Each structure stands twice: as C-alpha cells, then as structure tokens.
Amino acid sequence: MIALIEHDIVRGLFAQVMQQAKEAQLLSDEHFSVDGTLIRAWASHKSFVPKDGPPPPSSGSRSNPEVDFKGKKRSNDTHVSTSDPDAKLFAKSNKQESVPAYLGHVLMENRSKLAVDTRVTLASGTAEHEAALEMLNGLPGEQRKSVGADKNFDTSGFVAGCRERNVTPHVAQNAYQYDTKTGKRARRKSRIDARTTRHPGYLASQVIRKMIETLFGDGKQHGGTIRQVKLRGRRKVSDVFTLAMLAVNLRRLPGLLAAQGAMAGSG
C-alpha cells in the first residue's frame, strides 16, 4: 500500500510540472517523439537460476559465489533472477551482450524537447511499441497528431496502432533487416510510403526525434541513477526513471522560460 502511494506521488509530481509547462505555453499538443532506453537492473547474471530444477553448481563464498554456467543456455523462458524477478535478460541489438535489464520509455514533445510522459516495462522485443502506444493513448484532444520514431518502430503493429489513434507515424524507414540465422542483410518493405514521407513535417520529425536521446543521456550522466538502478522491482525502477526525467525537465525549463520571455520582450 505504501509503495502504491509513493508511486502515485511521483506520477502526480511529474504531471504537475508538465501542467505548469503547458500553462506557460511551452508545449504543443500535436507533434511528439518516442523512444526507449535500456536500464541495467540491480541483479547479476549469477542470480539467474532455472525456474525448474536445481541451480547451477557454485563454489567460493556464499555472498559472492563462483557459478559455473558452462554448457548451460539461459533465457527468460527458463531462468529467473533470484535478486530481482522482474529483471529480464535483454540486449538492444544483436551485437550486444544480454544483461539483466528493464526498458525505460519516453514521450517527448517536439517543440520544447521535454519529456511529457514516461513508462518502465519489463524488457522484451515488443515493449517499446506497446509502451509508446500506451503513452499516445494518454494524449488529450481529438486533433491529428504526429509521432517521430526510429526504424525499430517501422512495423505493421505500431504503424497501424498509430493510425487507429489518429496519429501520423513519422517513423524512420527500415529498408533492410538482418537474418539472425545467416547474418545476411535482406530487403524489407517499409510500413510507410511517400504519402507520409513527402511532407515537410516528416523530415522535421526525423530531425527532432533524435533529440530524445539527449533526455536519456542527461538522465544517465547526472548521478547515473538510470544507467544502472540500485532498487529492485518494476514499480520502484519506474519511480526512479520518472524522477530522473523530471529532473531533466526541471534543468531545461528555466532556459525555455527565459527564451520565451526574450521573444515576448523583443515583440
């Protein structure tokens, strides 16, 4: 019960600051960007043990044992972390090593470059799309909106989901994909075409969407709280991530307000 109250307080504080930014006319209600970032969990590879059957053999001290995983394949289907059961083995790309992790997601307003919504999910291949659509659901107003995103969002499910929500998907076109078995590059048809990409707004979205990486970078650089969290459980990690994005917003707001005041004065 206490955890639920604390979670509501964090979300409420974030919403209150965003409402103040909206009242100051710093936010538009039409153009957004989405992306996700990997958050290392407070768990180790050694903490992943089989869901069924005996744990792998170990030796050394009880507090920091040496675990022998040789010849043992581990996956989220067969193994779970004893330290943090919500943490999942995950890699953002085929070139990276899987690590115990969560995924943090941000919806950014394009004009101010502020995070207007956040989510933390269990790490999976579909989590980014699902979290993005959930955040788009929370946007007010019936007017058409646009959302910029990288080529990982160029999928049938995400593009269709955006259109169902009256949102134009300004996703980067993914013309190629890699066959995980052969390692060869194969042509892949993009889920958007010239009906979307011909408009100047699409090109603008593709430039601005990259700024969302500065939100993640800022949050990880100052204090490193979301590079690797030191709390366990999705709800607590979600609070840490939301507070980190709130801190980034608060660092940026004075500059936005000063620029707005300067423009008003020159007018």
Short mmCIF file of C-alpha atoms in Angstrom, two decimals:
data_model
loop_
_atom_site.label_atom_id
_atom_site.label_comp_id
_atom_site.label_asym_id
_atom_site.label_seq_id
_atom_site.Cartn_x
_atom_site.Cartn_y
_atom_site.Cartn_z
CA MET A 1 0.00 0.00 0.00
CA ILE A 2 2.84 2.39 0.87
CA ALA A 3 4.57 1.58 -2.43
CA LEU A 4 1.38 2.39 -4.35
CA ILE A 5 1.04 5.74 -2.59
CA GLU A 6 4.69 6.62 -3.29
CA HIS A 7 4.24 5.67 -6.94
CA ASP A 8 1.16 7.89 -7.24
CA ILE A 9 3.04 10.79 -5.62
CA VAL A 10 5.89 10.52 -8.15
CA ARG A 11 3.50 10.36 -11.12
CA GLY A 12 1.46 13.22 -9.67
CA LEU A 13 4.53 15.42 -9.22
CA PHE A 14 5.61 14.77 -12.79
CA ALA A 15 2.12 15.61 -14.09
CA GLN A 16 2.00 18.81 -12.04
CA VAL A 17 5.27 20.11 -13.50
CA MET A 18 4.09 19.26 -17.01
CA GLN A 19 0.83 21.12 -16.37
CA GLN A 20 2.82 24.20 -15.36
CA ALA A 21 4.83 23.95 -18.58
CA LYS A 22 1.59 23.68 -20.56
CA GLU A 23 0.10 26.73 -18.80
CA ALA A 24 3.27 28.64 -19.69
CA GLN A 25 2.55 27.71 -23.33
CA LEU A 26 5.78 25.78 -23.68
CA LEU A 27 4.08 22.64 -25.03
CA SER A 28 2.26 21.96 -28.25
CA ASP A 29 -0.40 19.25 -28.50
CA GLU A 30 0.36 17.95 -31.98
CA HIS A 31 3.95 16.80 -32.52
CA PHE A 32 5.81 14.21 -30.42
CA SER A 33 8.60 11.64 -30.48
CA VAL A 34 9.04 8.28 -28.75
CA ASP A 35 11.98 6.06 -27.90
CA GLY A 36 13.22 3.63 -25.29
CA THR A 37 16.46 3.01 -23.43
CA LEU A 38 17.95 0.05 -21.61
CA ILE A 39 18.20 0.32 -17.83
CA ARG A 40 20.55 -2.13 -16.15
CA ALA A 41 18.86 -3.90 -13.27
CA TRP A 42 20.34 -4.32 -9.80
CA ALA A 43 20.92 -8.01 -10.47
CA SER A 44 23.76 -10.10 -11.84
CA HIS A 45 23.99 -12.92 -14.34
CA LYS A 46 24.80 -15.21 -11.43
CA SER A 47 21.39 -14.52 -9.93
CA PHE A 48 19.61 -16.16 -12.89
CA VAL A 49 18.71 -19.73 -11.95
CA PRO A 50 16.46 -22.31 -13.62
CA LYS A 51 12.75 -21.91 -12.90
CA ASP A 52 12.54 -25.69 -12.69
CA GLY A 53 15.31 -27.95 -11.50
CA PRO A 54 18.47 -27.42 -9.44
CA PRO A 55 20.62 -24.26 -9.69
CA PRO A 56 23.98 -24.44 -11.49
CA PRO A 57 26.96 -25.63 -9.43
CA SER A 58 28.80 -22.94 -7.49
CA SER A 59 31.87 -22.55 -5.30
CA GLY A 60 33.59 -19.91 -3.20
CA SER A 61 31.97 -17.58 -0.68
CA ARG A 62 28.25 -17.65 -0.02
CA SER A 63 27.91 -13.88 -0.53
CA ASN A 64 29.70 -13.87 -3.90
CA PRO A 65 29.89 -17.43 -5.24
CA GLU A 66 31.55 -18.53 -8.46
CA VAL A 67 28.81 -20.01 -10.66
CA ASP A 68 29.55 -22.41 -13.49
CA PHE A 69 27.26 -21.75 -16.48
CA LYS A 70 29.40 -23.69 -18.95
CA GLY A 71 27.24 -25.54 -21.46
CA LYS A 72 24.05 -24.08 -19.97
CA LYS A 73 21.81 -21.89 -22.06
CA ARG A 74 19.81 -19.27 -20.20
CA SER A 75 16.68 -17.50 -21.36
CA ASN A 76 13.81 -15.61 -19.79
CA ASP A 77 11.58 -18.60 -20.51
CA THR A 78 13.68 -20.99 -18.47
CA HIS A 79 15.51 -18.81 -15.94
CA VAL A 80 14.62 -16.11 -13.40
CA SER A 81 16.69 -13.79 -11.22
CA THR A 82 16.64 -14.56 -7.53
CA SER A 83 17.68 -10.94 -6.82
CA ASP A 84 15.05 -9.21 -8.95
CA PRO A 85 12.44 -11.46 -10.57
CA ASP A 86 11.20 -8.54 -12.72
CA ALA A 87 14.60 -8.14 -14.39
CA LYS A 88 14.95 -9.81 -17.80
CA LEU A 89 17.96 -10.79 -19.86
CA PHE A 90 17.90 -8.38 -22.79
CA ALA A 91 20.08 -6.78 -25.49
CA LYS A 92 19.09 -3.72 -27.55
CA SER A 93 20.81 -5.20 -30.63
CA ASN A 94 22.24 -8.46 -31.90
CA LYS A 95 25.74 -7.05 -31.42
CA GLN A 96 25.31 -6.51 -27.68
CA GLU A 97 25.52 -8.92 -24.78
CA SER A 98 22.29 -9.67 -22.96
CA VAL A 99 22.21 -8.13 -19.49
CA PRO A 100 19.63 -8.12 -16.66
CA ALA A 101 17.57 -5.08 -17.53
CA TYR A 102 14.38 -3.08 -17.78
CA LEU A 103 13.32 -0.72 -20.55
CA GLY A 104 12.56 2.95 -19.93
CA HIS A 105 10.33 4.79 -22.41
CA VAL A 106 9.75 8.49 -23.04
CA LEU A 107 7.21 10.51 -25.00
CA MET A 108 8.84 13.83 -25.91
CA GLU A 109 7.05 16.99 -27.07
CA ASN A 110 8.90 18.18 -30.15
CA ARG A 111 8.81 21.96 -29.68
CA SER A 112 10.14 22.09 -26.12
CA LYS A 113 12.11 18.81 -26.20
CA LEU A 114 10.63 18.00 -22.78
CA ALA A 115 9.59 14.53 -21.64
CA VAL A 116 5.80 14.64 -21.24
CA ASP A 117 5.26 11.00 -20.27
CA THR A 118 7.31 8.03 -19.13
CA ARG A 119 6.97 4.29 -18.72
CA VAL A 120 9.15 1.46 -17.44
CA THR A 121 8.41 -2.04 -18.71
CA LEU A 122 9.85 -5.50 -18.47
CA ALA A 123 12.45 -5.88 -21.20
CA SER A 124 11.09 -7.57 -24.32
CA GLY A 125 11.13 -7.20 -28.07
CA THR A 126 7.64 -5.68 -28.19
CA ALA A 127 7.81 -3.46 -25.10
CA GLU A 128 8.89 -0.28 -26.92
CA HIS A 129 5.93 -0.37 -29.29
CA GLU A 130 3.43 -1.26 -26.58
CA ALA A 131 4.65 1.46 -24.22
CA ALA A 132 4.66 4.06 -27.00
CA LEU A 133 1.05 3.31 -27.96
CA GLU A 134 0.02 3.41 -24.31
CA MET A 135 1.58 6.85 -23.90
CA LEU A 136 -0.08 8.07 -27.10
CA ASN A 137 -3.40 6.92 -25.63
CA GLY A 138 -2.90 9.44 -22.84
CA LEU A 139 -2.60 12.47 -25.11
CA PRO A 140 -5.61 14.80 -24.85
CA GLY A 141 -7.59 16.20 -27.75
CA GLU A 142 -9.11 14.75 -30.87
CA GLN A 143 -6.90 16.65 -33.35
CA ARG A 144 -4.49 14.72 -35.55
CA LYS A 145 -1.02 14.32 -34.10
CA SER A 146 2.32 13.04 -35.35
CA VAL A 147 4.96 10.93 -33.64
CA GLY A 148 8.57 10.60 -34.73
CA ALA A 149 10.44 7.36 -34.06
CA ASP A 150 13.46 5.39 -35.25
CA LYS A 151 13.38 2.47 -37.66
CA ASN A 152 12.70 -0.06 -34.89
CA PHE A 153 9.16 1.33 -34.87
CA ASP A 154 8.67 0.71 -38.61
CA THR A 155 6.43 -2.29 -38.01
CA SER A 156 2.91 -3.17 -39.07
CA GLY A 157 1.62 -3.24 -35.50
CA PHE A 158 3.00 0.13 -34.44
CA VAL A 159 2.07 1.96 -37.65
CA ALA A 160 -1.46 0.54 -37.56
CA GLY A 161 -1.75 1.35 -33.87
CA CYS A 162 -0.80 4.97 -34.51
CA ARG A 163 -3.35 5.37 -37.28
CA GLU A 164 -6.06 3.88 -35.09
CA ARG A 165 -5.30 6.68 -32.62
CA ASN A 166 -5.38 9.43 -35.29
CA VAL A 167 -1.61 9.77 -35.04
CA THR A 168 0.56 10.03 -38.15
CA PRO A 169 3.57 7.67 -37.75
CA HIS A 170 6.71 9.56 -38.74
CA VAL A 171 8.94 6.50 -38.34
CA ALA A 172 12.33 6.13 -39.98
CA GLN A 173 12.00 3.73 -42.90
CA ASN A 174 13.70 0.39 -42.39
CA ALA A 175 14.63 -0.78 -45.87
CA TYR A 176 16.81 -3.66 -44.66
CA GLN A 177 16.83 -6.27 -41.93
CA TYR A 178 19.33 -8.93 -40.88
CA ASP A 179 18.58 -12.62 -40.93
CA THR A 180 19.57 -13.75 -37.44
CA LYS A 181 20.43 -17.24 -38.70
CA THR A 182 22.58 -16.35 -41.73
CA GLY A 183 23.71 -12.86 -40.69
CA LYS A 184 22.94 -11.64 -44.21
CA ARG A 185 21.12 -8.42 -44.99
CA ALA A 186 17.76 -8.78 -46.69
CA ARG A 187 15.45 -6.15 -48.14
CA ARG A 188 12.38 -5.33 -46.06
CA LYS A 189 9.39 -3.32 -47.12
CA SER A 190 8.75 -0.23 -45.02
CA ARG A 191 5.31 0.15 -43.46
CA ILE A 192 5.03 3.78 -44.59
CA ASP A 193 5.41 5.27 -48.06
CA ALA A 194 5.56 8.58 -49.94
CA ARG A 195 2.09 9.52 -48.74
CA THR A 196 3.79 10.12 -45.39
CA THR A 197 7.43 10.83 -46.25
CA ARG A 198 6.75 13.50 -48.93
CA HIS A 199 5.54 16.06 -46.39
CA PRO A 200 7.96 18.59 -44.79
CA GLY A 201 6.59 17.60 -41.37
CA TYR A 202 8.03 14.10 -41.79
CA LEU A 203 11.54 15.44 -42.41
CA ALA A 204 11.20 17.78 -39.43
CA SER A 205 10.13 14.88 -37.20
CA GLN A 206 13.11 12.81 -38.31
CA VAL A 207 15.49 15.57 -37.27
CA ILE A 208 13.83 16.42 -33.97
CA ARG A 209 13.19 12.82 -32.81
CA LYS A 210 16.92 12.30 -32.33
CA MET A 211 16.86 14.87 -29.53
CA ILE A 212 15.12 12.33 -27.32
CA GLU A 213 18.50 10.66 -26.89
CA THR A 214 19.67 13.77 -25.02
CA LEU A 215 16.97 13.13 -22.41
CA PHE A 216 18.34 9.66 -21.78
CA GLY A 217 21.93 10.88 -21.90
CA ASP A 218 21.25 13.71 -19.47
CA GLY A 219 19.45 11.37 -17.08
CA LYS A 220 22.29 8.84 -17.15
CA GLN A 221 25.10 11.39 -16.90
CA HIS A 222 23.87 13.35 -13.89
CA GLY A 223 24.06 10.95 -10.98
CA GLY A 224 23.84 7.85 -13.17
CA THR A 225 20.60 6.83 -11.49
CA ILE A 226 19.15 5.25 -14.62
CA ARG A 227 22.34 3.83 -16.09
CA GLN A 228 22.06 1.07 -13.51
CA VAL A 229 19.37 1.32 -10.89
CA LYS A 230 20.02 0.36 -7.28
CA LEU A 231 16.46 -0.62 -6.49
CA ARG A 232 14.58 -3.76 -7.42
CA GLY A 233 11.12 -4.34 -8.84
CA ARG A 234 9.46 -2.63 -11.80
CA ARG A 235 7.41 -0.19 -9.74
CA LYS A 236 10.45 1.17 -7.88
CA VAL A 237 12.52 1.33 -11.07
CA SER A 238 9.64 3.19 -12.72
CA ASP A 239 9.69 5.81 -9.96
CA VAL A 240 13.45 6.26 -10.30
CA PHE A 241 13.16 6.67 -14.08
CA THR A 242 10.26 9.14 -13.85
CA LEU A 243 12.13 11.22 -11.26
CA ALA A 244 15.22 11.23 -13.50
CA MET A 245 13.19 12.54 -16.45
CA LEU A 246 11.52 15.08 -14.17
CA ALA A 247 14.97 16.31 -13.10
CA VAL A 248 15.98 16.66 -16.75
CA ASN A 249 12.84 18.70 -17.43
CA LEU A 250 13.46 20.94 -14.43
CA ARG A 251 17.00 21.66 -15.61
CA ARG A 252 15.67 22.69 -19.04
CA LEU A 253 12.63 24.71 -18.00
CA PRO A 254 14.48 27.89 -16.90
CA GLY A 255 16.12 28.17 -20.32
CA LEU A 256 12.81 27.67 -22.10
CA LEU A 257 11.09 30.28 -19.95
CA ALA A 258 13.96 32.75 -20.45
CA ALA A 259 13.83 32.28 -24.22
CA GLN A 260 10.09 32.74 -24.21
CA GLY A 261 10.44 35.94 -22.18
CA ALA A 262 13.12 37.27 -24.53
CA MET A 263 10.88 36.67 -27.55
CA ALA A 264 7.97 38.40 -25.83
CA GLY A 265 10.18 41.37 -24.96
CA SER A 266 11.50 41.73 -28.49
CA GLY A 267 7.95 41.65 -29.83
#
